Coordinates of C-alpha atoms and ligand atoms in Angstrom, one line a residue:
Chain A
X1 CA 110.1 94.4 118.1
X2 CA 107.4 92.5 119.9
X3 CA 103.9 93.1 121.0
X4 CA 103.3 93.3 124.7
X5 CA 102.7 89.9 126.3
X6 CA 99.3 91.2 127.5
X7 CA 97.9 90.9 124.0
X8 CA 97.7 87.1 124.4
X9 CA 96.2 87.3 127.8
X10 CA 93.7 90.0 126.9
X11 CA 92.5 88.3 123.7
X12 CA 92.0 85.0 125.6
X13 CA 90.0 86.7 128.5
X14 CA 87.7 88.4 126.0
X15 CA 87.0 85.0 124.4
X16 CA 86.3 83.6 127.9
X17 CA 83.9 86.4 128.6
X18 CA 82.1 85.8 125.4
X19 CA 81.8 82.0 126.1
X20 CA 80.4 82.7 129.6
X21 CA 77.6 84.8 128.2
X22 CA 76.5 88.0 129.8
X23 CA 75.1 86.8 133.1
X24 CA 77.6 88.1 135.6
X25 CA 80.7 90.2 135.6
X26 CA 83.8 88.0 136.2
X27 CA 86.4 89.2 138.7
X28 CA 90.1 89.4 137.7
X29 CA 91.0 86.6 140.2
X30 CA 88.7 84.1 138.4
X31 CA 89.9 85.1 135.0
X32 CA 93.5 84.7 136.2
X33 CA 92.8 81.2 137.6
X34 CA 91.3 80.1 134.3
X35 CA 94.6 80.4 132.5
X36 CA 97.0 80.3 135.6
X37 CA 98.0 84.0 135.1
X38 CA 99.3 86.6 137.6
X39 CA 96.2 88.5 138.8
X40 CA 98.2 91.7 139.3
X41 CA 99.5 91.8 135.7
X42 CA 96.2 90.6 134.3
X43 CA 94.4 93.3 136.1
X44 CA 96.6 96.0 134.4
X45 CA 95.7 94.6 131.0
X46 CA 92.0 94.3 131.8
X47 CA 92.0 97.9 133.1
X48 CA 93.5 98.9 129.7
X49 CA 90.8 97.1 127.9
X50 CA 88.3 98.9 130.1
X51 CA 89.8 102.3 129.5
X52 CA 89.6 101.6 125.7
X53 CA 85.9 100.8 126.0
X54 CA 86.1 97.0 125.3
X55 CA 85.2 95.9 128.9
X56 CA 82.8 97.3 131.5
X57 CA 84.2 97.2 135.0
X58 CA 81.6 96.7 137.8
X59 CA 82.9 97.5 141.3
X60 CA 82.0 95.7 144.5
X61 CA 82.3 92.2 146.0
X62 CA 80.2 90.6 143.2
X63 CA 81.8 92.9 140.6
X64 CA 84.2 92.2 137.8
X65 CA 84.6 92.6 134.1
X66 CA 82.1 92.0 131.3
X67 CA 82.1 92.8 127.5
X68 CA 81.0 96.3 126.7
X69 CA 79.5 95.3 123.4
X70 CA 78.7 92.2 121.3
X71 CA 81.8 90.1 120.8
X72 CA 81.3 90.4 117.0
X73 CA 82.0 94.1 117.3
X74 CA 85.3 93.7 119.2
X75 CA 88.3 92.8 116.9
X76 CA 92.0 91.9 117.4
X77 CA 92.8 95.4 116.1
X78 CA 90.9 96.8 119.1
X79 CA 92.9 94.6 121.4
X80 CA 96.2 95.6 120.0
X81 CA 95.3 99.2 120.1
X82 CA 94.2 99.0 123.7
X83 CA 97.4 97.2 124.8
X84 CA 100.0 98.8 122.5
X85 CA 98.5 102.2 121.6
X86 CA 97.9 103.5 118.1
X87 CA 101.4 104.8 117.3
X88 CA 102.8 103.6 114.1
X89 CA 105.4 100.8 114.1
X90 CA 107.7 102.8 111.9
X91 CA 108.8 106.2 113.0
X92 CA 110.0 108.7 110.4
X93 CA 112.4 111.5 111.7
X94 CA 112.5 113.2 108.3
X95 CA 116.2 112.5 107.8
X96 CA 115.6 113.3 104.1
X97 CA 115.6 117.0 105.2
X98 CA 118.9 116.8 107.1
X99 CA 122.6 116.9 106.2
X100 CA 123.2 117.7 102.5
X101 CA 119.5 118.5 102.0
X102 CA 119.0 120.9 104.9
X103 CA 118.9 124.0 102.6
X104 CA 116.1 122.5 100.5
X105 CA 114.1 121.1 103.4
X106 CA 111.0 123.2 102.9
X107 CA 110.9 122.2 99.2
X108 CA 111.4 118.5 100.0
X109 CA 108.7 118.5 102.6
X110 CA 106.3 120.3 100.2
X111 CA 106.8 117.5 97.6
X112 CA 104.8 115.1 99.8
X113 CA 105.6 112.2 102.2
X114 CA 108.8 110.4 101.9
X115 CA 108.3 107.2 99.8
X116 CA 110.0 105.1 102.4
X117 CA 107.7 106.3 105.2
X118 CA 104.7 105.9 102.9
X119 CA 105.5 102.3 102.0
X120 CA 106.2 101.4 105.7
X121 CA 102.9 102.9 106.8
X122 CA 101.0 101.2 104.0
X123 CA 102.3 97.8 105.2
X124 CA 101.2 98.6 108.7
X125 CA 97.8 99.4 107.4
X126 CA 97.6 95.9 105.8
X127 CA 98.5 94.5 109.3
X128 CA 95.9 96.5 111.1
X129 CA 93.3 95.8 108.5
X130 CA 93.9 92.0 108.8
X131 CA 93.6 92.3 112.6
X132 CA 90.3 94.2 112.1
X133 CA 88.7 91.3 110.2
X134 CA 88.9 88.9 113.2
X135 CA 86.4 89.4 116.0
X136 CA 86.2 87.9 119.5
X137 CA 83.1 86.1 118.2
X138 CA 85.1 84.4 115.4
X139 CA 87.8 83.4 117.9
X140 CA 85.3 82.0 120.5
X141 CA 84.3 79.4 117.9
X142 CA 87.7 77.9 118.5
X143 CA 87.0 76.9 122.1
X144 CA 86.0 73.2 122.0
X145 CA 82.7 72.0 123.7
X146 CA 84.4 70.4 126.6
X147 CA 86.6 73.4 127.4
X148 CA 83.5 75.6 127.2
X149 CA 81.8 73.3 129.6
X150 CA 84.8 73.3 132.1
X151 CA 84.8 77.0 131.9
X152 CA 81.2 77.5 132.6
X153 CA 81.3 75.1 135.6
X154 CA 84.4 76.6 137.0
X155 CA 83.1 80.2 136.8
X156 CA 79.6 79.1 137.9
X157 CA 81.1 77.6 141.1
X158 CA 83.2 80.6 141.8
X159 CA 80.1 82.9 141.5
X160 CA 78.0 80.6 143.7
X161 CA 80.7 80.9 146.4
X162 CA 80.6 84.7 146.0
X163 CA 76.8 84.6 146.5
X164 CA 76.1 85.9 143.0
X165 CA 73.3 83.5 142.3
X166 CA 71.1 84.2 145.2
Chain B
X1 CA 105.9 98.6 120.0
X2 CA 108.1 100.4 117.5
X3 CA 110.6 99.3 114.9
X4 CA 114.2 100.2 115.6
X5 CA 115.2 103.7 114.5
X6 CA 117.8 102.2 112.2
X7 CA 115.2 101.1 109.7
X8 CA 114.8 104.7 108.4
X9 CA 118.5 105.2 108.3
X10 CA 119.2 101.9 106.6
X11 CA 116.5 102.2 104.0
X12 CA 117.7 105.7 103.1
X13 CA 121.4 104.6 102.8
X14 CA 120.4 101.8 100.5
X15 CA 118.6 104.3 98.3
X16 CA 121.6 106.5 98.3
X17 CA 123.9 103.6 97.2
X18 CA 121.5 102.8 94.4
X19 CA 121.5 106.4 93.2
X20 CA 125.3 106.6 93.2
X21 CA 125.6 103.7 90.9
X22 CA 128.1 100.9 91.4
X23 CA 131.3 102.8 90.9
X24 CA 132.9 102.9 94.3
X25 CA 132.2 101.6 97.8
X26 CA 131.0 104.5 100.0
X27 CA 132.5 104.8 103.5
X28 CA 130.2 105.1 106.6
X29 CA 131.5 108.6 107.3
X30 CA 130.3 109.8 103.9
X31 CA 126.9 108.2 104.2
X32 CA 126.5 109.7 107.7
X33 CA 127.3 113.2 106.4
X34 CA 124.7 112.9 103.6
X35 CA 121.9 112.7 106.2
X36 CA 123.6 114.3 109.2
X37 CA 123.6 111.0 111.1
X38 CA 125.9 109.6 113.9
X39 CA 128.6 107.6 112.1
X40 CA 128.9 105.2 115.1
X41 CA 125.3 104.3 115.1
X42 CA 125.0 104.2 111.4
X43 CA 127.9 101.9 111.2
X44 CA 126.1 99.4 113.4
X45 CA 123.1 99.4 111.1
X46 CA 125.3 99.1 108.0
X47 CA 127.1 96.1 109.5
X48 CA 123.7 94.5 110.2
X49 CA 122.7 95.0 106.5
X50 CA 126.1 93.5 105.6
X51 CA 125.6 90.5 107.9
X52 CA 122.2 89.9 106.2
X53 CA 123.8 90.0 102.8
X54 CA 122.3 93.3 101.6
X55 CA 125.6 95.2 101.5
X56 CA 129.1 94.3 100.7
X57 CA 131.7 95.8 103.0
X58 CA 135.1 96.5 101.4
X59 CA 137.9 97.2 103.9
X60 CA 140.8 99.6 103.5
X61 CA 141.3 103.4 103.1
X62 CA 139.2 103.5 99.9
X63 CA 136.8 101.0 101.2
X64 CA 133.2 101.2 102.3
X65 CA 129.8 99.8 101.5
X66 CA 128.1 98.9 98.2
X67 CA 124.9 97.0 97.4
X68 CA 125.4 93.3 97.2
X69 CA 122.8 92.8 94.4
X70 CA 120.5 94.8 92.1
X71 CA 118.4 97.3 94.0
X72 CA 115.3 95.8 92.5
X73 CA 116.1 92.6 94.5
X74 CA 116.3 94.3 97.9
X75 CA 113.0 95.0 99.5
X76 CA 111.8 96.8 102.7
X77 CA 111.0 93.3 104.1
X78 CA 114.8 92.5 103.8
X79 CA 115.7 95.8 105.6
X80 CA 113.2 95.1 108.5
X81 CA 114.5 91.6 108.9
X82 CA 118.1 92.7 108.9
X83 CA 117.5 95.4 111.6
X84 CA 114.8 93.8 113.6
X85 CA 115.2 90.0 113.1
X86 CA 112.6 87.6 111.9
X87 CA 110.9 86.9 115.2
X88 CA 107.1 87.3 115.1
X89 CA 105.6 90.5 116.5
X90 CA 103.1 88.4 118.5
X91 CA 104.4 85.8 120.9
X92 CA 102.2 82.9 122.0
X93 CA 103.0 81.3 125.3
X94 CA 100.3 78.6 124.9
X95 CA 98.2 79.9 127.9
X96 CA 95.3 77.9 126.5
X97 CA 97.1 74.8 127.9
X98 CA 97.5 76.3 131.4
X99 CA 95.3 76.8 134.5
X100 CA 92.0 75.0 134.1
X101 CA 93.1 73.3 130.9
X102 CA 96.4 71.8 132.1
X103 CA 95.1 68.3 132.3
X104 CA 94.0 68.4 128.7
X105 CA 97.0 70.2 127.4
X106 CA 98.2 67.4 125.0
X107 CA 94.7 67.1 123.5
X108 CA 94.4 70.9 123.1
X109 CA 97.8 71.2 121.4
X110 CA 97.0 68.3 119.1
X111 CA 93.9 70.1 117.9
X112 CA 96.1 72.6 116.0
X113 CA 97.3 76.1 116.5
X114 CA 95.4 78.5 118.8
X115 CA 93.0 80.6 116.6
X116 CA 94.2 83.8 118.3
X117 CA 97.8 83.1 117.5
X118 CA 96.9 82.0 114.0
X119 CA 95.0 85.2 113.3
X120 CA 97.8 87.4 114.8
X121 CA 100.4 85.7 112.6
X122 CA 98.3 85.9 109.5
X123 CA 98.1 89.7 110.0
X124 CA 101.9 89.9 110.4
X125 CA 102.2 88.0 107.1
X126 CA 100.1 90.6 105.4
X127 CA 102.5 93.2 106.8
X128 CA 105.6 91.4 105.7
X129 CA 104.1 90.7 102.3
X130 CA 103.4 94.3 101.8
X131 CA 106.9 95.3 102.7
X132 CA 108.2 92.7 100.3
X133 CA 106.5 94.4 97.3
X134 CA 108.6 97.5 97.7
X135 CA 112.1 97.4 96.4
X136 CA 115.0 99.9 96.9
X137 CA 114.7 100.5 93.2
X138 CA 111.1 101.6 93.6
X139 CA 112.1 103.9 96.4
X140 CA 115.1 105.4 94.6
X141 CA 112.6 106.8 92.1
X142 CA 111.4 109.2 94.8
X143 CA 114.7 111.1 94.9
X144 CA 114.2 114.2 92.8
X145 CA 116.7 115.1 90.1
X146 CA 118.4 118.0 92.0
X147 CA 118.9 115.9 95.2
X148 CA 120.4 113.1 93.0
X149 CA 122.8 115.6 91.5
X150 CA 123.8 117.0 94.9
X151 CA 124.4 113.5 96.1
X152 CA 126.6 112.6 93.2
X153 CA 128.7 115.7 93.5
X154 CA 129.1 115.4 97.2
X155 CA 130.2 111.8 97.1
X156 CA 132.3 112.4 94.0
X157 CA 134.2 115.1 95.8
X158 CA 134.7 113.0 98.9
X159 CA 136.0 110.1 96.8
X160 CA 138.4 112.4 94.9
X161 CA 139.8 113.7 98.2
X162 CA 140.3 110.1 99.2
X163 CA 142.2 109.5 95.9
X164 CA 139.7 106.9 94.6
X165 CA 139.6 108.3 91.1
X166 CA 143.3 108.3 90.3
Ligands
FES1 S1 112.5 110.8 105.7 FE1 111.7 109.4 107.2 S2 111.4 107.6 106.0 FE2 112.2 109.0 104.6
FES2 S1 97.4 80.1 123.4 FE1 98.8 81.6 122.7 S2 97.5 82.9 121.6 FE2 96.2 81.3 122.2

């Protein structure tokens, strides 16, 4: 079981958008160049972030993506949910009510959740809670000064070419 | 992303083996009947548990599976690792060293793990640690007295038919 590859791409792009400040929306093609990613795949992931309310998508020739809210209010739990959904990792098909136990299935269900399922889901909650403690703001602090400067120059040049600073 | 279906089956079978005590190995066909499962698929999962040292497999007509160690020393973390492997949920492809940052990739790597990857892996550790606190012994306490009795009678009859109690 592995998380979709897009989680790494999406988290990094959110950090880039935080680092660039709120001045202009950044097009997918620019974000893709920053990390040498496929623009087509990256766009799918950015659309998913947008559908989940983490990004705002501005259409048009000077359009692109920007953060929908302060980076301190976007966490890794939001990113995982946007890219992977909110289904539980563990699925319970209630086998405890099958086979030998079929006749007593109503009684067994009434006795509460299966202990196995409950323990599996409690562990998942610990995972999601840990992800929810880390914001894009926290992560952006990990970009060193020189990388931040490279990033700003690169995106600034791109935007100038696109006529955004007129 | 979802865990393999076998996790539910495997955890329940380990609980059944705990409830039955250590008297006889239980064949796959009997365990499959207990929960109305496909013997072929179940056997694949039981073999995985056996390869990971959680079960002992005894060959022959009166053979089957038994717990390899006390149920208090087998946890849900062991079950997940046996069925799903120990690869991390999150994969990092080091995109921070690509694109714009390619020239500084050695320097960036030398600065330590990416904060995004580190946070993702820390959350996984919380998940695995939570799974590791729950033993098969703890879970077996969730089988009610009547179910335990049904189980013992059913498996006892099967074994008698197979001539194990002579
Ligand atoms: S019945 Fe699904 S985990 Fe127990
Ligand atoms: S480079 Fe892989 S998560 Fe940051």
